[in-house]
Amino acid sequence: MRNAFADELTKLGNEDPRVVMLSGDIGNRLFDKFRAAHESRFLNCGVAEQNMMGVAAGMAMSGLRPIAYTITPFITSRCFEQIRVDVCYQEAPVIIVAVGAGMSYAGLGPTHHSCEDIAILRSLPNMKVVCPADAWEVRAAMRAALKQDNPVYIRMGKKGEPVVHAGIPADFAIGKAITVEEGVDVCLLSTGNMLPEVMHTAKLLRDQGITARVVSFHTVKPLDEACLAEAFSRFKLVATIEEHSLIGGLGAAVSEWLIDGEVKISKFLRFGTPDAFFRLSGEQEYAREQLGLGAEHMAQKIKAALA
Amino acid sequence: MNVQAAKANLDVKSLEDAARRLRGKVIEMSHAAGSAHLGSSLSCCDIVAAAYWHVLHIDPKQPKDELRDRFILSKGHAATTIYSALAFRSFYPESLLETYTKDGGKLAEHPPANSLPGVEAATGSLGHGLPIGNGMALAGRIKGQKYRVYALMSDGECNEGSVWEAAMFAAAQNLENLCVIIDYNKWQATARSNETLALAPLREKWEAFGWDAVEVDGHDIGAVAALMANVPNGSGKPVAIVAHTVKGKGVSFMEDDNNWHYRAPTAEEVVISHKELGLA
Ligand SMILES: Cc1ncc(C[n+]2csc(CCOP(=O)(O)OP(=O)(O)O)c2C)c(N)n1
Ligand SMILES: [Mg+2]
């Protein structure tokens, strides 16, 4: 996702003179092309995320379209007050791009994990929360974000994840989920970098005669209510899947929507990380298994819920 | 303080040996795990060796002794340095180092909270160590305990506003038992530190913030040890040691080459490095 981001950024920089790139001293050489083309519109803001977010707000308030970028916890929780007041309250159209969603950087330890960012960002008025599923959705999300006049948060994984789409999804829109696979027994609403794992889960289920509708539910705020209403009316089991805490993430957002609405609740499962820091070393795949986010485990639980 | 005279009373040779051993080990660990930040670890091996082999009053058998000196690796991305130092100083068996980054282990790429003897604070998000150090130093004062608190920071880390909030706080509180060491290697993750933010003049900044600040060659291990040991130093102020260092220090082809912020060495490069360090 990271390389697609840098590549799309260069294109957007060529097309739109308002685009400015702010990086928090990460992404060695990643932005070389953008810098070569637009030296004055690239700023390495250093290891100073609060200032970077304030700078982004100021630029956005002055007619530019800044993209502020660094590792997920540092571009969200570290500068949360700046996001709340300078960006959201003042409706400054800053695009916040995070790298390392969820357990992408499992090996770096809990300081670099991020299973709270969806929860805190979606609590902010005026903020849109977009979690692209693959490199193509990253490109689409950036283009869509640039068309907004409000803040957008884009939550990326790392680099080298499998791609799901064949190109930029033509019908991509913020707040509109994408069905990537049809099925009749269960509806799997996946957000962000979990989609390849969820496709795997669907395959394991198919092998056992259960077919799943798989949805890339890339926007957690605003929710695609039409998609949800349809899913809950048609399927006897709906599940949300995210590499994020069960507190405050997509599953929580959907639960809130269910309780607030008039919808008949079908059976509902939420897959996410527990209310605990993940303290073991090891990479993302291992972490997912330990956290109950591995395809095998999810397929088993879904099958049991349908029984 | 007369640093030269203080150095004369120090076994500099054994400190240098310890630093060399640390360097050899962090290179091995980075290779085995394919992990980043090797240049950052090599940059501070002399400072860490001075701390753990000379300065700190610590007892590996009682890692939680209330009266121990505290050492916070605020630049947590140099975790391999402190993991190795604690193993070599017998806080845990050296074999534990082999579990670094392995599935289900305790040694992730940044120091963990409350699970590894001798690790005083979970770090990895830059700019947290000094505020925590302030709290520990104040706790000592409030409880009438005379332990000292050391925080090792990096120069890029000094970009963070929290560092300067903490600096002003420590000076206001006259935390003379607190010492910060800055591993001033002139590089941060993606650029020269002085081309990123206006860090220089760094010693003068700490002085202006109310600290007793000195500059030293951060690879003159005797001088570093003497300065660190001399805390509190009678000035009544917290002590800042601005240590001029070289990122990747000790291996010719890693020195001052910031590719080693991200790169891990090949098996062959490990052999060459060990040879250069005189460990082969
Ligand atoms: C709050 C925060 N932002 C960003 C990072 C990512 N990061 C890790 S090391 C580093 C900079 C390294 O430069 P420096 O602080 O000078 O340490 P050195 O490696 O030179 O010792 C950055 C930006 C981080 N760990 N914490
Ligand atoms: Mg540095």
Coordinates of C-alpha atoms and ligand atoms in Angstrom, one line a residue, chain A residues 24-26 46-49 70-71 74 78 112, chain B residues 37 39-41 43 75 77-78 110 124-128 153-158 160 183 185-190 193 247 258 261-262, ligand 1:
Chain A
G24 CA 7.2 12.9 10.0
D25 CA 10.8 11.8 9.2
I26 CA 9.8 8.4 7.8
G46 CA 10.9 15.8 11.6
V47 CA 9.9 13.8 14.6
A48 CA 7.4 16.4 15.7
E49 CA 3.9 15.2 14.9
T70 CA 3.7 9.0 9.4
I71 CA 3.3 5.8 11.4
F74 CA 2.2 9.0 15.8
R78 CA 0.3 11.6 19.4
H112 CA 3.9 0.8 17.0
Chain B
H37 CA 18.1 0.5 13.4
G39 CA 23.2 2.3 12.9
S40 CA 21.3 3.7 15.8
S41 CA 22.4 0.9 18.2
S43 CA 25.9 4.9 17.7
K75 CA 15.6 6.2 21.9
H77 CA 14.7 1.9 18.6
A78 CA 18.3 1.1 19.8
H110 CA 11.4 -1.9 21.1
G124 CA 9.8 3.3 21.0
S125 CA 7.6 6.3 20.6
L126 CA 10.2 9.1 20.7
G127 CA 10.0 11.9 23.3
H128 CA 8.6 9.9 26.2
M153 CA 17.9 10.3 23.9
S154 CA 18.7 10.7 20.2
D155 CA 19.1 14.0 18.3
G156 CA 16.1 13.4 16.1
E157 CA 14.2 12.7 19.2
C158 CA 14.9 16.3 20.3
E160 CA 9.6 16.4 19.9
D183 CA 23.4 10.7 21.1
N185 CA 25.0 11.6 15.5
K186 CA 23.7 14.3 13.2
W187 CA 21.3 11.9 11.4
Q188 CA 17.7 11.1 12.0
A189 CA 15.6 8.6 10.1
T190 CA 15.5 10.2 6.6
S193 CA 19.1 16.3 11.8
K247 CA 25.9 6.7 13.5
N258 CA 22.3 6.4 7.2
H261 CA 19.0 3.1 9.8
Y262 CA 17.0 0.6 7.9
Ligands
LIG1 C1 7.0 9.6 18.0 C2 7.8 8.9 17.0 N1 7.7 9.3 15.7 C3 8.4 8.7 14.8 C4 9.1 7.5 15.0 C5 9.8 6.8 13.9 N2 11.2 6.9 14.1 C6 12.0 5.9 14.6 S1 13.6 6.3 14.8 C7 13.3 7.8 14.1 C8 14.4 8.9 14.0 C9 15.7 8.4 14.3 O1 16.6 9.5 14.4 P1 17.3 9.8 15.8 O2 16.2 10.2 16.7 O3 18.3 10.9 15.6 O4 17.9 8.5 16.3 P2 19.2 7.7 15.7 O5 18.6 6.6 14.9 O6 20.0 8.7 14.9 O7 20.0 7.3 16.9 C10 12.0 8.0 13.7 C11 11.4 9.2 13.1 C12 9.1 7.1 16.4 N3 9.7 6.0 16.8 N4 8.4 7.8 17.3

